[in-house]
Amino acid sequence: MTRRSIRLLVATLIFGTAILFGIFSIASNKNAQSQDFTKESYLEMKNELIKMKNENLKLKVQVNQQYEQPEINLDAPIVPSDQLKPCAKDASILVKRCEIIHVAIVCAGYDASRAVSTLIKSLLFYRKNPIHLHFIADAIAENILKTLFQTWDIPHMNYSFYSADELTSDVAWIPNKHYSGVYGLLKLTLPKVLPQSVDKVIVFDCDVTFSADIADLWAVISSFSSSQAIGLVENQSDWYLGKLWKNYEPWPALGRGFNTGVIAMDLKKLRSLNWNQLWLLTAEKDLVSHYFTSLADQDIFNAVLFQEPHLVYRLPCQYNVQLSDNTRSESCYSEVADLKIIHWNSPKKLKVKNKHSDFFRNFYYTFVGFDGNFLRRQLFHCNDSGFNQSSVDDLPVEDDACYEVRKARDAKYRTHLFYLSYDAGKIDDNDITWVAQLSLDRLQMIEPLCRLWEGPISLALYLSDTEADQFHSFVTESHYLNSRTNIGYHVVYKQGSLYPVNLLRNVALEQASTPFVFLCDIDFLPMPNLYNTLKKAVQSLKVATENKALVVPAFESQRYQTKVPRTKAEVIAALDMGDLLTFRYHDWALGHAATNFPMWRTATIPYKIKWEPNFEPYVVVRRDVTRYDPRFLGFGWNKVSHSMELHAQHYEFQVLPNAFIVHLPHSPSVDISKYRGSSQYRKCSESLKSEFIVDLKKRYSDFSFK
């Protein structure tokens, strides 16, 4: 009997009792008026009431049984804790505190590196143990991820890299039609590649997202039998049943087969079984009849397990909820708490359509926009011997009026190089990269620049995690920008209130792949064909072998809708009409006065100029030029200091007579407003300037302002 039925029955009986009492009362009153109350009628009524009372007591017992907790037997023996089996959701209690969990990922290319960043954020969000990441990576991914982790500086997370390019010879002989290419086969080599000291590992594809602590899955490996060495979730489509396409014969598999996007490996057992020989022989045998793999390593893993079924441990499907086009994954979960790991295993990735795809997309984007700087917090304590701590002597003094500035100078800024795909194309000996930095409010300036500068561009963008995703959408939705592959976008993630302008410039400069760089800003447009003009100039003026900085004269317009002059003659005409001005003529004329604009008007060949203390030109130099001084943040002396150091290094400044750039008007930056509105900000800028000059004199004994 259900609780609802019992409640209804009780209510009915109580209501019936009340009616009976009313009837008896009315009857008694009527009888009292006509005749005396007889003994027989009294006994009859008493019996009815006793009967009803007994029925109510029985009903009360039934109701209590529905809510009653089982009685505890205090005399029962206590079961030792090591004999208790935890619930699936509490599997992580089997993992020792501070036990290192080893994770392996194969990662190649720009897009995969970006996906790994989100994967790592979701992994670290839930973890309670130290993590050691093992990456089989190509040169591109290694450069991106090493820089990311070095600048992220996460406690209790180590990482190792193994060259994918050196391992591809082990699997390149296998024809593979999967979109992952040869890299999609490299998980087969993990027992051989990883150090012998690593005896178990959890392996993930780049396209997974965590929704639980990884320790839950790590603990499952200890549940393997003596013969089980590989933990996998069953494939959640009919691929291996051969039902998706006609005349298609899938690779051999146990039932539906297994998906290898998530693998729990007992490496010690696999090595003792000579795993490398086992998968090689299996692949050779099945390739005779199948000719190629369609799902990369997954086909070979399934073929091995088909002939060696004792090796597999069937993981609960919540550890690999597969979101492919033909998925049956909805049977794995009934509520969010059931989810452990979500796997975007369709080639369509986030564009896949299935029953709950909107929910999973929103869940994924939660981690895309999650501020990764929060993961730097040390939420648990283990052996901190490897945790980097700044020396007390190196820390800025908190009662210093410029404490925030000095603190920002010494900060590590999480940096994701080549956030989008990059291909510089063919680079010649005179090639030049436009180098600049920007924030989200300058995104609209990228496309006009790219339309006038056909050469490589290196941009450092200062963005939050959410803004980085907005930037990704901005570029991919622009047909023109999406088609340009020679633009390197490098995201430096926001932290603090100050804008690290020179650090951003250095990031963009260090990633330039050409022999020469044009150090400029994002809010300038070049004259038509400036790229080729500068390439000819660096060759003719022997910039490759001499310390020369080629100055490109800068002009500005006060009009928001202005066309860039096509020729020098048009620039001079616009200057005469007042439509163009020399750059910052009204605000900071000293910054570009050394260019000697009157001479530029009539010059036909490059001319030397004398460096002046406040000079901040836009120059073409060799890629190995000295870096900008990162102590300068926000507005004030960031470019001047660089020009000053070039002067200290005896660079010769030469102005190009047939080259120019035009500044686009825009609203003042936050940092200019701070500089103009805060006397303390200006004092700190002057203090940094004085310190820089002292340091410069120490490094260059012959330095002078003359």
XYZ file of C-alpha atoms in Angstrom:
706
model
C 0.000 0.000 0.000
C 1.411 3.421 -0.937
C 1.763 6.288 1.508
C -0.750 8.324 -0.414
C -3.355 5.511 -0.218
C -2.796 5.181 3.513
C -3.235 8.905 4.066
C -6.489 8.861 2.055
C -7.764 5.855 4.029
C -7.010 7.500 7.368
C -8.754 10.687 6.278
C -11.776 8.680 5.113
C -12.058 6.786 8.435
C -11.714 9.933 10.502
C -14.323 11.652 8.349
C -16.597 8.589 8.652
C -16.202 8.547 12.434
C -17.248 12.157 12.652
C -20.359 11.450 10.558
C -21.296 8.464 12.733
C -20.903 10.526 15.881
C -23.160 13.141 14.313
C -25.794 10.537 13.390
C -25.698 8.991 16.854
C -25.987 12.423 18.413
C -28.974 13.341 16.285
C -30.602 9.962 16.903
C -30.066 10.285 20.628
C -31.628 13.724 20.698
C -34.683 12.525 18.783
C -35.062 9.471 21.003
C -34.716 11.630 24.057
C -37.625 13.709 22.894
C -39.867 10.705 22.190
C -38.757 8.000 24.598
C -36.033 6.949 27.072
C -32.677 5.715 25.740
C -32.803 1.845 25.822
C -30.010 -0.469 27.034
C -29.976 -2.329 23.692
C -29.346 0.824 21.641
C -26.505 1.824 23.987
C -24.753 -1.559 23.626
C -25.159 -1.457 19.866
C -23.525 1.961 19.640
C -20.670 0.901 21.997
C -19.850 -2.125 19.830
C -19.670 0.037 16.694
C -17.275 2.445 18.383
C -14.981 -0.368 19.616
C -14.906 -1.881 16.144
C -13.995 1.473 14.586
C -11.259 2.057 17.222
C -9.649 -1.313 16.429
C -9.640 -0.548 12.704
C -7.939 2.814 13.422
C -5.250 1.106 15.531
C -4.479 -1.342 12.708
C -4.224 1.548 10.255
C -1.866 3.436 12.588
C 0.458 0.429 12.724
C 0.579 0.279 8.899
C 1.427 3.987 8.683
C 4.238 3.664 11.255
C 5.748 0.741 9.352
C 6.042 2.929 6.252
C 8.220 5.494 8.083
C 9.998 3.299 10.601
C 13.833 2.986 10.306
C 15.380 -0.476 10.620
C 16.324 -1.325 14.138
C 20.072 -1.292 14.936
C 21.430 -4.461 16.464
C 23.948 -3.263 19.035
C 25.192 -6.799 19.614
C 26.238 -7.361 15.996
C 30.027 -7.688 15.346
C 31.835 -4.637 13.848
C 33.060 -5.177 10.284
C 36.691 -4.021 9.734
C 36.923 -0.925 7.516
C 39.119 -2.613 4.922
C 36.313 -5.124 4.280
C 33.735 -2.462 3.541
C 32.948 -1.711 -0.085
C 32.353 2.037 -0.657
C 29.596 3.315 -2.885
C 30.615 4.230 -6.429
C 30.348 7.918 -5.627
C 32.780 7.505 -2.690
C 35.396 5.480 -4.567
C 37.952 8.246 -4.054
C 38.277 7.322 -0.365
C 40.432 4.406 -1.540
C 43.015 6.907 -2.822
C 45.584 7.902 -0.245
C 45.911 11.503 0.731
C 48.620 13.149 -1.385
C 48.902 10.111 -3.669
C 50.017 11.313 -7.105
C 47.533 10.578 -9.884
C 49.156 10.082 -13.288
C 47.301 11.292 -16.378
C 48.369 10.785 -20.007
C 47.125 12.796 -22.996
C 48.122 12.755 -26.660
C 48.020 16.317 -27.977
C 49.031 17.687 -31.374
C 48.400 21.041 -32.976
C 46.815 24.353 -32.070
C 43.151 23.347 -31.684
C 43.956 20.330 -29.501
C 46.127 22.499 -27.242
C 43.244 24.905 -26.727
C 40.927 21.986 -25.921
C 43.437 20.642 -23.384
C 43.369 23.968 -21.548
C 39.640 23.540 -20.874
C 40.080 19.863 -20.016
C 42.743 20.756 -17.422
C 40.537 23.419 -15.861
C 37.719 20.910 -15.334
C 40.150 18.272 -14.014
C 41.768 20.624 -11.492
C 38.437 22.083 -10.391
C 37.381 18.775 -8.813
C 40.712 17.143 -7.901
C 41.925 16.700 -4.309
C 45.234 14.990 -5.100
C 48.508 15.974 -6.766
C 48.433 15.426 -10.526
C 51.263 14.488 -12.878
C 50.411 15.128 -16.516
C 52.195 13.112 -19.202
C 51.874 14.614 -22.685
C 52.761 12.885 -25.917
C 52.900 16.082 -27.925
C 54.142 17.430 -31.226
C 56.477 20.451 -31.248
C 53.563 22.898 -31.578
C 51.589 21.549 -28.614
C 54.708 21.197 -26.459
C 55.626 24.852 -26.983
C 52.084 26.011 -26.192
C 51.451 23.777 -23.179
C 54.887 24.193 -21.590
C 54.473 27.959 -21.655
C 50.908 27.663 -20.353
C 51.864 25.521 -17.354
C 55.056 27.468 -16.574
C 53.067 30.701 -16.400
C 49.996 29.136 -14.750
C 52.078 27.981 -11.773
C 49.537 25.570 -10.262
C 50.465 23.928 -6.935
C 50.723 20.129 -6.837
C 50.699 19.709 -10.585
C 53.745 18.466 -12.501
C 54.059 17.656 -16.180
C 56.315 15.741 -18.565
C 56.521 15.810 -22.348
C 57.393 13.036 -24.789
C 58.027 13.824 -28.437
C 55.161 12.589 -30.596
C 57.283 13.072 -33.696
C 59.863 10.598 -32.388
C 57.162 8.006 -31.696
C 55.148 8.184 -34.900
C 57.456 5.646 -36.575
C 55.973 3.007 -34.235
C 52.483 3.508 -35.687
C 52.902 5.334 -39.003
C 52.790 2.015 -40.891
C 49.112 1.602 -39.924
C 46.697 3.112 -42.503
C 44.262 5.295 -40.545
C 41.222 7.157 -41.903
C 40.300 8.810 -38.604
C 40.526 12.635 -38.503
C 43.145 12.404 -35.719
C 45.686 11.035 -38.194
C 48.829 9.277 -37.032
C 48.575 10.918 -33.576
C 45.335 9.021 -32.963
C 47.337 5.787 -32.742
C 49.955 6.879 -30.192
C 48.044 5.777 -27.081
C 49.058 2.243 -28.035
C 52.679 3.145 -27.186
C 52.066 4.440 -23.643
C 53.252 1.331 -21.717
C 56.565 1.620 -23.568
C 56.893 5.411 -23.472
C 56.040 6.262 -19.879
C 58.740 5.812 -17.205
C 58.943 2.392 -15.546
C 58.298 4.107 -12.213
C 54.754 4.902 -13.424
C 52.839 1.644 -12.953
C 49.330 2.931 -13.628
C 47.856 5.817 -15.572
C 44.538 7.245 -16.716
C 44.453 8.199 -20.388
C 42.157 10.821 -21.890
C 41.356 12.217 -25.297
C 41.634 16.013 -25.550
C 37.863 16.376 -25.961
C 36.687 15.303 -22.496
C 35.289 17.395 -19.643
C 35.279 16.362 -15.987
C 32.295 16.627 -13.697
C 33.775 14.682 -10.749
C 37.031 14.099 -8.917
C 39.497 12.068 -10.996
C 40.358 10.133 -7.829
C 37.072 8.226 -8.295
C 38.407 6.681 -11.491
C 41.950 6.293 -10.141
C 40.546 4.179 -7.294
C 38.843 1.812 -9.735
C 42.201 0.497 -10.956
C 42.708 -1.132 -7.557
C 39.512 -3.129 -8.232
C 41.029 -4.886 -11.259
C 41.353 -8.654 -10.970
C 44.766 -10.285 -11.325
C 44.231 -10.635 -15.092
C 42.549 -7.292 -15.845
C 44.837 -4.522 -17.091
C 42.660 -2.112 -19.100
C 39.547 -0.317 -17.835
C 37.150 0.895 -20.539
C 33.569 2.035 -20.979
C 31.424 0.225 -23.526
C 30.961 2.031 -26.826
C 27.630 3.877 -26.709
C 26.760 3.506 -30.392
C 26.120 0.609 -32.785
C 29.389 1.127 -34.678
C 30.937 -2.237 -33.830
C 27.622 -4.020 -34.347
C 27.807 -3.039 -38.022
C 24.349 -1.442 -38.021
C 25.199 2.130 -38.968
C 26.038 1.594 -42.640
C 25.378 -1.110 -45.167
C 28.227 -3.274 -46.401
C 30.514 -2.049 -43.636
C 32.442 -4.647 -41.677
C 33.785 -3.213 -38.405
C 36.895 -4.416 -36.624
C 36.347 -7.316 -34.214
C 35.020 -6.301 -30.812
C 33.264 -7.733 -27.765
C 29.593 -6.853 -28.271
C 29.343 -3.114 -28.802
C 33.063 -2.782 -28.261
C 34.764 -0.190 -26.073
C 35.481 3.517 -26.449
C 39.097 4.554 -25.813
C 38.477 8.223 -25.023
C 38.949 7.270 -21.363
C 41.300 4.406 -20.419
C 42.435 3.201 -16.998
C 45.726 1.333 -17.539
C 47.620 -0.975 -15.224
C 50.987 -0.417 -16.903
C 52.810 -2.950 -14.782
C 50.566 -5.772 -15.985
C 50.635 -4.609 -19.602
C 54.431 -4.537 -19.602
C 54.593 -8.032 -18.126
C 52.275 -9.208 -20.942
C 54.592 -7.671 -23.565
C 51.819 -5.296 -24.628
C 53.818 -3.803 -27.477
C 54.171 -7.197 -29.164
C 50.540 -8.072 -28.460
C 48.991 -5.067 -30.200
C 51.482 -5.193 -33.076
C 50.658 -8.800 -33.944
C 46.927 -8.144 -33.614
C 47.067 -5.071 -35.857
C 49.068 -6.911 -38.525
C 46.603 -9.787 -38.543
C 43.421 -7.693 -38.777
C 44.772 -5.203 -41.279
C 44.956 -8.072 -43.771
C 41.156 -8.118 -43.949
C 40.267 -4.553 -42.904
C 43.042 -2.657 -44.726
C 42.864 0.430 -42.473
C 41.567 1.646 -39.128
C 38.474 3.860 -39.070
C 38.648 4.807 -35.382
C 42.440 4.873 -34.945
C 43.720 3.190 -31.745
C 40.179 2.232 -30.700
C 39.923 -0.380 -33.461
C 43.189 -2.015 -32.385
C 42.382 -1.940 -28.655
C 39.065 -3.666 -29.402
C 40.704 -6.266 -31.631
C 43.174 -7.112 -28.837
C 40.401 -7.390 -26.245
C 38.323 -9.527 -28.621
C 40.998 -12.202 -28.529
C 42.072 -11.475 -24.905
C 38.779 -10.646 -23.131
C 40.227 -11.319 -19.687
C 42.283 -8.091 -19.951
C 39.325 -5.727 -19.848
C 37.606 -4.238 -16.814
C 34.211 -2.776 -17.707
C 34.020 0.726 -16.276
C 30.614 2.204 -15.385
C 29.421 4.232 -18.355
C 29.335 7.464 -16.313
C 33.119 7.588 -16.699
C 32.784 8.156 -20.446
C 29.452 9.698 -21.435
C 29.854 9.758 -25.197
C 28.171 12.546 -27.168
C 28.457 11.182 -30.682
C 25.752 11.566 -33.336
C 24.366 8.067 -32.757
C 24.925 7.875 -29.017
C 22.874 5.893 -26.532
C 24.528 7.674 -23.615
C 21.276 8.907 -22.031
C 20.935 5.506 -20.369
C 24.074 6.329 -18.316
C 22.561 9.093 -16.240
C 19.267 10.194 -14.780
C 20.557 13.320 -13.035
C 23.595 15.580 -13.095
C 25.138 13.882 -10.055
C 25.518 10.680 -12.100
C 27.963 12.277 -14.538
C 31.701 11.717 -14.160
C 33.372 12.437 -17.516
C 31.761 13.872 -20.649
C 33.289 12.948 -24.006
C 32.716 15.040 -27.144
C 33.636 12.178 -29.454
C 31.804 13.352 -32.561
C 33.812 15.031 -35.354
C 31.252 17.838 -34.957
C 32.390 18.342 -31.338
C 30.241 21.040 -29.691
C 27.973 21.258 -32.746
C 26.731 17.705 -32.240
C 22.975 17.311 -31.806
C 21.506 14.828 -29.365
C 18.981 14.658 -26.557
C 20.835 16.694 -23.914
C 23.466 18.449 -26.034
C 22.358 21.937 -24.922
C 22.916 21.064 -21.270
C 26.347 19.554 -21.967
C 27.385 22.542 -24.078
C 26.460 24.925 -21.267
C 28.387 22.755 -18.832
C 31.439 22.814 -21.119
C 31.298 26.593 -21.569
C 31.214 26.985 -17.802
C 34.824 25.781 -17.797
C 35.772 27.660 -20.955
C 34.893 30.907 -19.166
C 36.114 29.805 -15.729
C 38.952 32.002 -14.423
C 41.930 29.640 -14.403
C 43.777 31.888 -11.938
C 41.526 30.544 -9.170
C 43.171 27.148 -9.630
C 46.450 28.593 -8.358
C 45.044 28.511 -4.839
C 46.511 25.795 -2.653
C 43.400 24.017 -1.385
C 45.223 21.062 0.162
C 48.693 20.522 1.595
C 51.174 17.818 0.730
C 54.949 17.910 0.385
C 55.573 21.450 -0.781
C 59.292 21.099 -1.459
C 58.721 21.587 -5.180
C 56.306 24.481 -4.787
C 57.852 27.761 -5.942
C 57.904 30.493 -3.349
C 59.413 33.904 -3.977
C 62.276 34.874 -1.737
C 61.232 37.277 1.004
C 63.965 39.650 -0.124
C 62.494 39.727 -3.636
C 58.979 40.672 -2.552
C 57.918 44.326 -2.726
C 57.413 46.103 0.605
C 53.709 46.552 1.327
C 54.057 50.045 2.817
C 55.649 51.235 -0.438
C 53.279 53.698 -2.122
C 54.010 51.919 -5.415
C 53.519 48.430 -3.943
C 50.790 47.405 -6.415
C 52.932 48.430 -9.387
C 55.971 46.481 -8.187
C 53.829 43.480 -7.320
C 52.322 43.433 -10.832
C 55.817 43.745 -12.321
C 56.881 40.500 -10.602
C 53.655 38.585 -11.289
C 53.373 35.536 -13.525
C 50.729 36.034 -16.183
C 49.132 32.862 -17.485
C 49.914 32.779 -21.199
C 48.436 30.712 -24.022
C 50.566 31.061 -27.135
C 49.026 30.595 -30.587
C 45.464 30.463 -29.303
C 44.325 29.879 -32.895
C 45.973 27.996 -35.756
C 49.031 29.635 -37.273
C 51.043 29.177 -40.448
C 53.537 31.893 -41.338
C 53.836 30.541 -44.857
C 57.067 30.852 -46.796
C 59.535 33.111 -44.963
C 62.403 34.738 -46.811
C 65.589 36.399 -45.504
C 64.016 39.865 -45.444
C 60.631 38.954 -44.011
C 58.994 41.146 -41.369
C 56.337 40.528 -38.700
C 54.069 43.309 -37.428
C 54.238 43.080 -33.597
C 51.549 44.619 -31.361
C 49.380 44.138 -28.267
C 45.735 44.852 -27.507
C 42.766 44.294 -25.233
C 39.186 43.292 -26.041
C 38.063 46.854 -26.824
C 40.524 47.022 -29.755
C 39.437 43.811 -31.515
C 37.679 45.743 -34.276
C 41.053 47.171 -35.351
C 42.540 43.817 -36.329
C 40.729 43.353 -39.628
C 41.493 46.821 -41.111
C 45.161 46.281 -40.267
C 45.188 42.834 -41.865
C 43.673 44.144 -45.077
C 46.600 46.543 -45.534
C 49.426 44.356 -44.154
C 49.699 41.038 -45.971
C 52.761 39.850 -44.064
C 52.895 37.876 -40.772
C 51.417 39.480 -37.647
C 52.075 38.617 -34.002
C 49.470 39.905 -31.513
C 49.393 39.573 -27.722
C 45.880 39.952 -26.315
C 45.165 40.766 -22.666
C 41.890 38.975 -21.935
C 39.908 37.195 -19.252
C 38.912 33.567 -19.855
C 35.437 34.657 -20.923
C 36.849 37.336 -23.218
C 39.207 34.786 -24.800
C 36.164 32.777 -25.859
C 34.525 35.945 -27.228
C 37.713 36.661 -29.176
C 37.671 33.110 -30.577
C 34.117 33.655 -31.822
C 35.044 37.082 -33.205
C 37.814 35.662 -35.401
C 36.008 32.518 -36.524
C 32.917 34.526 -37.488
C 34.976 36.920 -39.618
C 35.384 35.397 -43.056
C 38.486 37.468 -43.723
C 40.285 36.848 -40.414
C 39.329 33.191 -40.414
C 41.006 32.794 -43.790
C 44.267 34.427 -42.667
C 46.657 31.847 -41.225
C 49.745 34.032 -40.765
C 48.427 35.890 -37.706
C 49.715 34.582 -34.392
C 47.267 35.312 -31.555
C 48.741 34.930 -28.060
C 46.400 35.265 -25.073
C 47.781 36.629 -21.804
C 45.110 36.187 -19.131
C 44.047 39.106 -16.979
C 45.044 39.445 -13.353
C 45.167 42.500 -11.166
C 44.155 46.031 -12.102
C 47.222 47.145 -14.103
C 47.807 46.609 -17.809
C 51.151 44.790 -18.396
C 51.808 46.542 -21.702
C 55.510 45.735 -22.049
C 55.084 42.113 -21.018
C 52.465 41.827 -23.761
C 54.837 43.352 -26.288
C 57.530 40.858 -25.298
C 55.150 37.915 -25.698
C 54.250 39.015 -29.226
C 57.885 39.785 -30.072
C 59.223 36.437 -28.863
C 56.762 34.505 -31.026
C 57.636 36.275 -34.283
C 59.045 33.769 -36.771
C 60.593 36.191 -39.289
C 64.149 37.635 -39.264
C 62.817 41.169 -38.719
C 59.974 42.759 -36.758
C 58.038 45.992 -37.017
C 57.378 47.153 -33.440
C 54.083 49.018 -33.680
C 50.648 49.330 -32.054
C 47.288 47.883 -33.042
C 45.645 51.288 -33.566
C 47.765 52.194 -36.609
C 47.063 51.483 -40.250
C 49.931 51.100 -42.715
C 50.177 52.776 -46.063
C 49.400 50.432 -48.974
C 52.253 48.009 -49.721
C 54.209 48.998 -46.597
C 55.113 45.330 -46.052
C 57.097 45.104 -49.295
C 58.548 48.595 -48.839
C 60.012 47.601 -45.463
C 61.361 44.294 -46.801
C 63.336 46.192 -49.453
C 64.570 48.675 -46.834
C 66.006 46.077 -44.436
C 67.904 44.532 -47.314
C 69.321 47.736 -48.756
C 70.234 49.228 -45.365
C 71.912 46.016 -44.106
C 69.813 45.787 -40.938
C 70.685 42.075 -40.646
C 74.313 42.803 -39.814
C 74.233 46.246 -38.219
C 72.517 47.731 -35.173
C 69.985 49.833 -37.017
C 66.426 50.828 -36.196
C 64.393 51.956 -39.196
C 61.891 54.620 -38.121
C 58.476 54.621 -39.823
C 56.981 58.147 -39.456
C 53.631 58.190 -37.632
C 50.699 60.511 -38.306
C 47.201 60.829 -36.896
C 43.751 61.885 -37.929
C 41.129 63.401 -35.657
C 38.354 62.006 -37.854
C 36.818 58.642 -37.037
C 36.096 57.899 -40.672
C 39.261 58.629 -42.533
C 40.934 56.918 -45.454
C 44.602 56.087 -45.237
C 46.554 58.135 -47.797
C 47.961 55.999 -50.576
C 51.123 58.005 -51.199
C 53.521 60.390 -49.510
C 52.155 63.197 -51.667
C 48.672 62.597 -50.242
C 50.096 62.688 -46.696
C 51.762 66.059 -47.326
C 48.550 67.427 -48.849
C 46.538 66.233 -45.852
C 49.079 67.806 -43.480
C 48.781 71.112 -45.295
C 44.983 70.930 -45.159
C 45.007 70.061 -41.465
C 43.351 66.687 -42.087
C 46.459 64.902 -40.756
C 48.847 65.795 -37.920
C 52.162 64.366 -36.864
C 51.440 61.765 -34.170
C 50.526 63.212 -30.754
C 51.305 66.717 -31.949
C 49.010 68.296 -29.321
C 49.516 65.777 -26.484
C 53.184 64.758 -26.538
C 55.106 66.304 -29.438
C 58.453 65.348 -27.856
C 57.633 61.666 -28.386
C 58.140 61.914 -32.146
C 59.912 65.238 -32.672
C 63.238 63.444 -33.253
C 61.793 61.986 -36.481
C 62.346 65.429 -37.992
C 59.117 65.671 -39.991
C 60.181 68.785 -41.955
C 63.089 66.792 -43.370
C 60.811 63.831 -44.116
C 58.591 65.997 -46.350
C 61.434 66.518 -48.828
C 63.638 63.465 -48.231
C 64.060 60.909 -50.990
C 66.578 58.625 -49.254
C 66.772 57.328 -45.657
C 68.302 59.846 -43.258
C 69.955 59.475 -39.863
C 68.512 61.206 -36.843
C 69.832 61.919 -33.369
C 68.165 60.060 -30.508
C 66.402 62.288 -27.968
C 65.439 61.411 -24.367
C 61.641 61.238 -24.893
C 61.757 59.548 -28.286
C 59.259 56.689 -28.755
C 59.336 55.787 -32.471
C 57.834 52.807 -34.282
C 60.782 50.896 -35.703
C 61.834 47.935 -37.820
C 64.636 45.938 -36.162
C 66.032 42.417 -36.043
C 63.985 39.834 -34.191
C 66.745 39.443 -31.561
C 66.325 43.063 -30.452
C 66.432 43.714 -26.713
C 63.091 43.121 -24.998
C 60.892 45.781 -23.446
C 61.312 46.419 -19.733
C 58.325 44.742 -17.995
C 58.422 47.042 -14.954
C 56.473 49.600 -16.988
C 52.746 48.861 -16.786
C 49.860 50.877 -18.090
C 50.602 54.333 -19.442
C 53.928 56.124 -19.225
C 57.466 55.443 -20.432
C 56.805 51.945 -21.781
C 58.083 52.687 -25.313
C 60.478 55.475 -24.332
C 62.437 53.089 -22.108
C 62.891 50.668 -25.013
C 64.104 53.397 -27.336
C 66.511 54.544 -24.637
C 68.016 51.084 -24.305
C 68.478 50.856 -28.074
C 70.367 54.138 -27.835
C 72.486 52.690 -25.006
C 73.317 49.789 -27.310
C 74.455 52.291 -29.975
C 71.639 51.627 -32.396
C 71.546 53.973 -35.354
C 68.103 55.447 -36.027
C 67.275 56.001 -39.705
C 63.985 57.433 -40.970
C 62.431 55.890 -44.073
C 61.369 58.647 -46.511
C 58.692 56.700 -48.406
C 56.968 54.904 -45.539
C 54.294 56.002 -43.073
C 51.554 54.802 -40.738
C 48.352 56.561 -39.648
C 46.844 56.393 -36.173
C 43.113 55.721 -35.866
C 41.253 57.825 -33.287
C 39.641 55.987 -30.377
C 38.452 56.631 -26.847
C 41.217 57.077 -24.229
C 42.405 53.904 -22.532
C 41.734 53.284 -18.839
C 45.446 53.650 -18.104
C 45.683 57.117 -19.701
C 42.738 58.172 -17.537
C 44.517 56.817 -14.461
C 47.719 58.640 -15.396
C 45.935 61.934 -15.920
C 43.693 61.623 -12.875
C 46.049 60.209 -10.233
C 49.084 62.055 -8.917
C 50.216 58.859 -7.184
C 50.123 57.005 -10.501
C 52.360 59.681 -12.034
C 54.726 59.569 -9.055
C 55.090 55.789 -9.402
C 55.777 56.199 -13.115
C 58.538 58.722 -12.344
C 59.947 56.417 -9.672
C 60.111 53.507 -12.119
C 61.705 55.794 -14.696
C 64.466 56.799 -12.245
C 65.109 53.178 -11.256
C 65.283 52.151 -14.910
C 67.879 54.810 -15.727
C 70.016 53.734 -12.754
C 69.863 50.118 -13.943
C 70.649 51.168 -17.503
C 73.791 53.015 -16.380
C 74.931 49.927 -14.501
C 74.561 47.741 -17.597
C 75.928 50.247 -20.111
C 78.819 52.171 -18.573
C 79.078 54.619 -21.474
C 75.359 55.462 -21.533
C 74.453 59.150 -21.603
C 71.414 61.253 -22.482
C 73.329 62.958 -25.254
